Short mmCIF file of C-alpha atoms in Angstrom, two decimals:
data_model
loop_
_atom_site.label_atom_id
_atom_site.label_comp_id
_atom_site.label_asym_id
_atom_site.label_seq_id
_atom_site.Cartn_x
_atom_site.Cartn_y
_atom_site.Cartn_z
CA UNK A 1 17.66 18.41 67.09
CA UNK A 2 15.80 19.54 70.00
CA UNK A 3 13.12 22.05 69.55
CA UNK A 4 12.08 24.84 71.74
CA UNK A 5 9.38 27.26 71.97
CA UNK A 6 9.67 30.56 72.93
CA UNK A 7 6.38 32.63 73.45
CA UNK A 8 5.58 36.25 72.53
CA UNK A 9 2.21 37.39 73.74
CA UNK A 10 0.70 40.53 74.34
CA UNK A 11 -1.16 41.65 77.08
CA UNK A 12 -4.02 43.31 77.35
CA UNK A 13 -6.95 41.39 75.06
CA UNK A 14 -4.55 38.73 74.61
CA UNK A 15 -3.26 37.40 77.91
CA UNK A 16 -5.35 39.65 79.72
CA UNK A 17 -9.33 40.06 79.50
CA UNK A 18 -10.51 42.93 77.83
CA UNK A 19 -12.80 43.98 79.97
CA UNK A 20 -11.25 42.91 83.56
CA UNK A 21 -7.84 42.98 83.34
CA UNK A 22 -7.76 39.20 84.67
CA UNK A 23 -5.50 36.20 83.20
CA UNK A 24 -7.05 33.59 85.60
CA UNK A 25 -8.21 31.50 82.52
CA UNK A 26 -4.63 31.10 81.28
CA UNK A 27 -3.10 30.55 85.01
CA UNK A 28 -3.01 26.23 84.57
CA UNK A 29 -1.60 26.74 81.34
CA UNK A 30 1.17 29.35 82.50
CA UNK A 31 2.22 26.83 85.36
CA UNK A 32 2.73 23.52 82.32
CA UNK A 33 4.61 25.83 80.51
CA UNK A 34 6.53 27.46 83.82
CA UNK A 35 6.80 23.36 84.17
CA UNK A 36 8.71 22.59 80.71
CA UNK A 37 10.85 25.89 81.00
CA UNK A 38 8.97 27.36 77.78
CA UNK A 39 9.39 31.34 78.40
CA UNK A 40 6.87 33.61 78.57
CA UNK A 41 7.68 36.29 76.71
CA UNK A 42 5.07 39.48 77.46
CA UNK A 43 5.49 41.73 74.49
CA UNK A 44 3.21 44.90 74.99
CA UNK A 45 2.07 48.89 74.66
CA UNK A 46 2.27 49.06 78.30
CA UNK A 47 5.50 50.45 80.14
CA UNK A 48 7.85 49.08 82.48
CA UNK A 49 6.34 49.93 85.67
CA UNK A 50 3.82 48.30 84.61
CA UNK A 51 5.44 45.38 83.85
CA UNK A 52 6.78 45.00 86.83
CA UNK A 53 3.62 45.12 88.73
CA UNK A 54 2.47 42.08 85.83
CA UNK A 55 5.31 40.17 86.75
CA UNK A 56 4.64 40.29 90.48
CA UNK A 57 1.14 39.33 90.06
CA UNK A 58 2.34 35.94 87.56
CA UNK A 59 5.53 35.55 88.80
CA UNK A 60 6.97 35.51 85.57
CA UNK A 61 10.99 35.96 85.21
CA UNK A 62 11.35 36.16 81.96
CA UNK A 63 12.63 38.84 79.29
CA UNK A 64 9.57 40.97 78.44
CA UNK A 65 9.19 44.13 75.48
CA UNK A 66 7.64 47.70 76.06
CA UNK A 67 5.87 49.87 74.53
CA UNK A 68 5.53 48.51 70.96
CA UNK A 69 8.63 47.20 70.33
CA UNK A 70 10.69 50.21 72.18
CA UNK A 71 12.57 47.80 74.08
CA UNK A 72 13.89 44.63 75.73
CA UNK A 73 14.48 44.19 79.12
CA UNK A 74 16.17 41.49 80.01
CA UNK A 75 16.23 40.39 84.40
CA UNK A 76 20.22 40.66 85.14
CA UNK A 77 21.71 36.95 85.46
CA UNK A 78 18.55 35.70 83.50
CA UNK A 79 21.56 34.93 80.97
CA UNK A 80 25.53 34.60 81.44
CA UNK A 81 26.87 37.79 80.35
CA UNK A 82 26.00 40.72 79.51
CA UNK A 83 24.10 41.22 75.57
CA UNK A 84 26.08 43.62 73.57
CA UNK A 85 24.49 46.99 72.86
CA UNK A 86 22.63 46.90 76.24
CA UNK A 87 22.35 49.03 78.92
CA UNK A 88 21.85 48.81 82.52
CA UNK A 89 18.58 49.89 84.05
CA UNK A 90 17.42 48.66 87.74
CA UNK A 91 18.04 45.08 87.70
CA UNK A 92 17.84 44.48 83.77
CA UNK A 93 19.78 44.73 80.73
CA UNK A 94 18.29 47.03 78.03
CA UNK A 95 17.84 46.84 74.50
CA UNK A 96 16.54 50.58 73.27
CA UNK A 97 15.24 50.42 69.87
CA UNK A 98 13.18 54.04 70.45
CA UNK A 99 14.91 57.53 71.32
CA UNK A 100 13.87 58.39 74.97
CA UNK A 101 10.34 60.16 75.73
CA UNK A 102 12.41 63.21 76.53
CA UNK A 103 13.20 63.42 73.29
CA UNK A 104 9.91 63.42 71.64
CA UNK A 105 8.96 65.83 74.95
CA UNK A 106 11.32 68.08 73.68
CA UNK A 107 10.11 67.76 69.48
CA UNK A 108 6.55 68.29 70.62
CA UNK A 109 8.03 72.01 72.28
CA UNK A 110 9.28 72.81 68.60
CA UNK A 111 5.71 72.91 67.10
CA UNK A 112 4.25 75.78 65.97
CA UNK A 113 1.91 76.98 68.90
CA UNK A 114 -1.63 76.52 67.28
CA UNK A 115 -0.68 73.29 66.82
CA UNK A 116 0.39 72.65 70.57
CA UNK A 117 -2.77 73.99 71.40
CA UNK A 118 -4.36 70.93 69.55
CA UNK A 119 -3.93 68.40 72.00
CA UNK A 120 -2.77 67.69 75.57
CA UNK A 121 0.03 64.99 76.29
CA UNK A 122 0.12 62.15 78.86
CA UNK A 123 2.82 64.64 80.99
CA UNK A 124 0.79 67.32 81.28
CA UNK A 125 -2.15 66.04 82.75
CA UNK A 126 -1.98 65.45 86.60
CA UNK A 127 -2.81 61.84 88.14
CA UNK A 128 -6.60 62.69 88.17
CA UNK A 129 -7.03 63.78 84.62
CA UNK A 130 -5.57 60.54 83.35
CA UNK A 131 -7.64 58.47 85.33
CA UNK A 132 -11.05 60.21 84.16
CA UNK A 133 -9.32 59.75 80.16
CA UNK A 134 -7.96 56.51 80.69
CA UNK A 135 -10.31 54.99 83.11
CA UNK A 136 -7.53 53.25 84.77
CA UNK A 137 -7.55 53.75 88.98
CA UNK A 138 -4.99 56.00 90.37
CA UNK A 139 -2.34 53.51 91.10
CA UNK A 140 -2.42 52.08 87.98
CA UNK A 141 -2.85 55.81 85.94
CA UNK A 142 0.58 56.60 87.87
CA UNK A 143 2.07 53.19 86.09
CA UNK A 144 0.67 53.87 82.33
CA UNK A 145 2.26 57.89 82.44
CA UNK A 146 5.88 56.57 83.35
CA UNK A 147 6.60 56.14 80.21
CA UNK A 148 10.12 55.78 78.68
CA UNK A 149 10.04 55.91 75.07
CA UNK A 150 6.82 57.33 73.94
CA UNK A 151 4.23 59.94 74.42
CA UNK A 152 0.11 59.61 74.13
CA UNK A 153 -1.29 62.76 72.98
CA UNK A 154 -5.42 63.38 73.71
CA UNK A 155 -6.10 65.05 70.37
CA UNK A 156 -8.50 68.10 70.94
CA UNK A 157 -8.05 69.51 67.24
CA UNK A 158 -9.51 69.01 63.30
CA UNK A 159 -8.36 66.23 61.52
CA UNK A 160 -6.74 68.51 59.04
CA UNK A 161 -4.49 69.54 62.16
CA UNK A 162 -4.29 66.22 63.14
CA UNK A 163 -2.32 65.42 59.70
CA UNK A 164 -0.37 68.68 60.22
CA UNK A 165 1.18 67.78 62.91
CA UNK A 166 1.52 64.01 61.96
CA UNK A 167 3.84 65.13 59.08
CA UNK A 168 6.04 67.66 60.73
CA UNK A 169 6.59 64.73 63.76
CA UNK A 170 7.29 62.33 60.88
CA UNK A 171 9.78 64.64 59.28
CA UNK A 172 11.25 65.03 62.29
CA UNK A 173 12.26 60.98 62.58
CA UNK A 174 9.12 60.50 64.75
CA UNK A 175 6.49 57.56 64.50
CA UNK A 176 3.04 58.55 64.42
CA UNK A 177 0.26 55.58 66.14
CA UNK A 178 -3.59 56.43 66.23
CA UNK A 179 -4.61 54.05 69.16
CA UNK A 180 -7.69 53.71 70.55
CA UNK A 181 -8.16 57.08 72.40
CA UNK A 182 -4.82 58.45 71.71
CA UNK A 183 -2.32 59.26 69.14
CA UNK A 184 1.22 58.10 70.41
CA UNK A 185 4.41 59.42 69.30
CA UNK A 186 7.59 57.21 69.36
CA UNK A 187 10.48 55.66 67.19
CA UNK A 188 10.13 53.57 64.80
CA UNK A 189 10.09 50.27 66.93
CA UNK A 190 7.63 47.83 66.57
CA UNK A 191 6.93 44.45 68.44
CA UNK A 192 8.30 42.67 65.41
CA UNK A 193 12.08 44.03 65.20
CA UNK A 194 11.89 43.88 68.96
CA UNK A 195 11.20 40.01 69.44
CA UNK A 196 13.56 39.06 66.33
CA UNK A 197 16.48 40.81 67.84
CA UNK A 198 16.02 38.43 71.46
CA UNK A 199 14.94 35.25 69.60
CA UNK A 200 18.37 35.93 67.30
CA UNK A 201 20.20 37.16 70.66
CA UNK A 202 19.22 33.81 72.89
CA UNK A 203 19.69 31.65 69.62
CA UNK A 204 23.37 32.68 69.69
CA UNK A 205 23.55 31.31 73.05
CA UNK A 206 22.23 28.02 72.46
CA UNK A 207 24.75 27.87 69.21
CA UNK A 208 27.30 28.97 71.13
CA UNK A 209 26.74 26.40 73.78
CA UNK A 210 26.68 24.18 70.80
CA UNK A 211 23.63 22.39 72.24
CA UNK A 212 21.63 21.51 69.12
CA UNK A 213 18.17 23.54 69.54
CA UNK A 214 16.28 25.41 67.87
CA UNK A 215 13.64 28.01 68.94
CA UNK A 216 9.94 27.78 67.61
CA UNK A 217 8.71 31.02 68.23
CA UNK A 218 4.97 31.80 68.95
CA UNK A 219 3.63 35.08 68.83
CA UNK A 220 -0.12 35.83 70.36
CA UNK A 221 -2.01 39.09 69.68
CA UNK A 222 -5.03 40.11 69.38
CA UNK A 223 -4.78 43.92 67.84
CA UNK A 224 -3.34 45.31 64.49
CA UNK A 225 -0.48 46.42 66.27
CA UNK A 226 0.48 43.06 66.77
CA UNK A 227 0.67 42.64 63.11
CA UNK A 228 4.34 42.72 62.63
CA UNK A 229 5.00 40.79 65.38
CA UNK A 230 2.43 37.89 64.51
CA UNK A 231 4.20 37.94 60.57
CA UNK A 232 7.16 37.29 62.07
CA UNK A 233 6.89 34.32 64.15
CA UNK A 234 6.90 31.05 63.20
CA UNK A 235 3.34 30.34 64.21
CA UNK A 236 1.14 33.12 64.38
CA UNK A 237 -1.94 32.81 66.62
CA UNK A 238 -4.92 35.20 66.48
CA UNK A 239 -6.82 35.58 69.54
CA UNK A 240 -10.72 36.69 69.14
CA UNK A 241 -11.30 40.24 69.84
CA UNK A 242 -14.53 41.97 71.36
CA UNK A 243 -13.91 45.32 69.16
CA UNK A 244 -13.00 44.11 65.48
CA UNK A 245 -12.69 40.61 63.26
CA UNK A 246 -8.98 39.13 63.04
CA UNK A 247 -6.84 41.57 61.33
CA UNK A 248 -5.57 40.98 58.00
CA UNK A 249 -2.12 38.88 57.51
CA UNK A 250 -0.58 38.74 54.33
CA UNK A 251 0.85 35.33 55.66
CA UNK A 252 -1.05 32.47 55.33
CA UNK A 253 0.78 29.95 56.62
CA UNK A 254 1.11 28.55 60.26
CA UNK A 255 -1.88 31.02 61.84
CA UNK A 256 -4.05 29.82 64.46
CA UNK A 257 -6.98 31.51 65.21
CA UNK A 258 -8.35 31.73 68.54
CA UNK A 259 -12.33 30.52 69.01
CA UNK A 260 -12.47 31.97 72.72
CA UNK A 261 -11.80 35.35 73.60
CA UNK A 262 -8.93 36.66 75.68
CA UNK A 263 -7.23 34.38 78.09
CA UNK A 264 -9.15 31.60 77.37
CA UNK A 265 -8.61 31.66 73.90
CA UNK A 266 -4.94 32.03 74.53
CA UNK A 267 -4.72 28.64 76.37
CA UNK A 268 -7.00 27.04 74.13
CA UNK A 269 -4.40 28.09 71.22
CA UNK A 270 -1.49 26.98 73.11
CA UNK A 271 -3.31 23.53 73.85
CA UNK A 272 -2.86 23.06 70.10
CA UNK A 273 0.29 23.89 69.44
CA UNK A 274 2.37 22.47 72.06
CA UNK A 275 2.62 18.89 73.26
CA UNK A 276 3.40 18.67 76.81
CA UNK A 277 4.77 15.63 77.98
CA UNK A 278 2.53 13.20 80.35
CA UNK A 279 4.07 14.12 83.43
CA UNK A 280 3.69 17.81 83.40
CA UNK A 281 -0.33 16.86 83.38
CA UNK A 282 -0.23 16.04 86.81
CA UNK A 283 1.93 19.68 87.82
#
């Protein structure tokens, strides 16, 4: 039996630096595993076009997962055929697991008025705006508001409002996330059901093949909304964050916590867990 990893990471405190945005600690370590085809898997909050820009800059090929858990997008040829129950979008297959941001657009407009006064979403403000609330630049502000499956309020009203509105979205087959400056609405997708469905989907593959491997899978996260996606891996690995202590697992098992922060803390993990052949030393 010949096993194979397959990593899930997340992005930004993770594979990325917290504060700079940089992955330059993890760059030796994405070329060993580039080396033994182990995939890179990014699993994120962030949206496609964002992605894409990622991709470009670490010239990754690999599969990759939006926005929580919204969806899978898989690069056109990077398998045989087709998956079933995909779409085609640009040059990927898709995997939706979230109604479209339309559709929440649209549930927001139902709300009683007072309560749309409460806030102001992600596609109202102009490019400006979400730079000075975001702090990204303008380039990269442009990237985080084309969103496909999810909408980031700025909450402006009481808490008591705040839970108003939480419940009537909920009702209404909506997910409700408090992240760090804004409350997002979505489906209820999360990175977990997200990387289960493409482990289970490339799996089939290598049955099907009848080529007798297995898939390891690794998930790395730093945040709680990597939770679901770190209990259902087969090794879970914690990376240290500069806001808050690990978050709480109720697995035990298999978890490997990260002493470094960020990207370097990410390789450091990986250094553990996988055993690279001599050879690939010298890539």
């Amino acid at each position: 039996m010949d096993d194979q990893y397959l990593i899930f990471t997340d992005l930004d405190g993770t594979l990325l630096d917290h504060h700079t945005y940089s992955f330059q600690p993890a760059v030796e370590m994405l070329g060993k595993l580039k080396n033994a085809n182990i995939p890179v898997i990014p699993n994120t909050s962030k949206t496609f076009a964002e992605l894409i820009f990622f991709r470009q800059q670490t010239q990754l090929d690999t599969p990759f997962i939006v926005e929580n858990g919204a969806a899978v997008f898989i690069p056109i040829g990077f398998v045989k055929e087709q998956p079933a129950g995909t779409e085609v979008f640009e040059r990927y297959w898709v995997k939706s697991f979230s109604e479209s941001r339309e559709h929440w657009l649209q549930l927001l407009a139902t709300l009683p008025l007072e309560l749309q006064q409460c806030y102001v979403g992600f596609s109202a403000m102009n490019n400006q705006q979400l730079c000075n609330e975001t702090g990204l630049s303008a380039p990269a502000a442009l990237n985080a508001n084309s969103r496909l499956y999810s909408e980031p309020l700025k909450w402006n009203g009481t808490d008591e409002q705040k839970q108003q509105i939480t419940k009537l979205l909920i009702d209404a087959g909506a997910n409700v996330l408090q992240g760090g400056r804004f409350l997002h609405v979505s489906g209820h997708s999360d990175k977990g059901k997200a990387m289960l469905w493409l482990t289970e989907f490339l799996s089939s593959l290598v049955s099907a093949a009848s080529k007798n491997t297995t898939y390891t899978t690794v998930a790395l996260g730093d945040s709680y909304n990597d939770n679901e996606m770190l209990e259902a891996a087969d090794i879970a690995v914690q990376i240290k964050s500069h806001k808050h202590d690990f978050p709480a697992l109720t697995r035990t098992d298999n978890v490997v916590q990260s002493t470094e922060f960020g990207p370097t803390g990410w390789t450091e993990c990986l250094a553990k867990i996988i055993k690279f052949p001599k050879e690939l030393h010298h890539g």
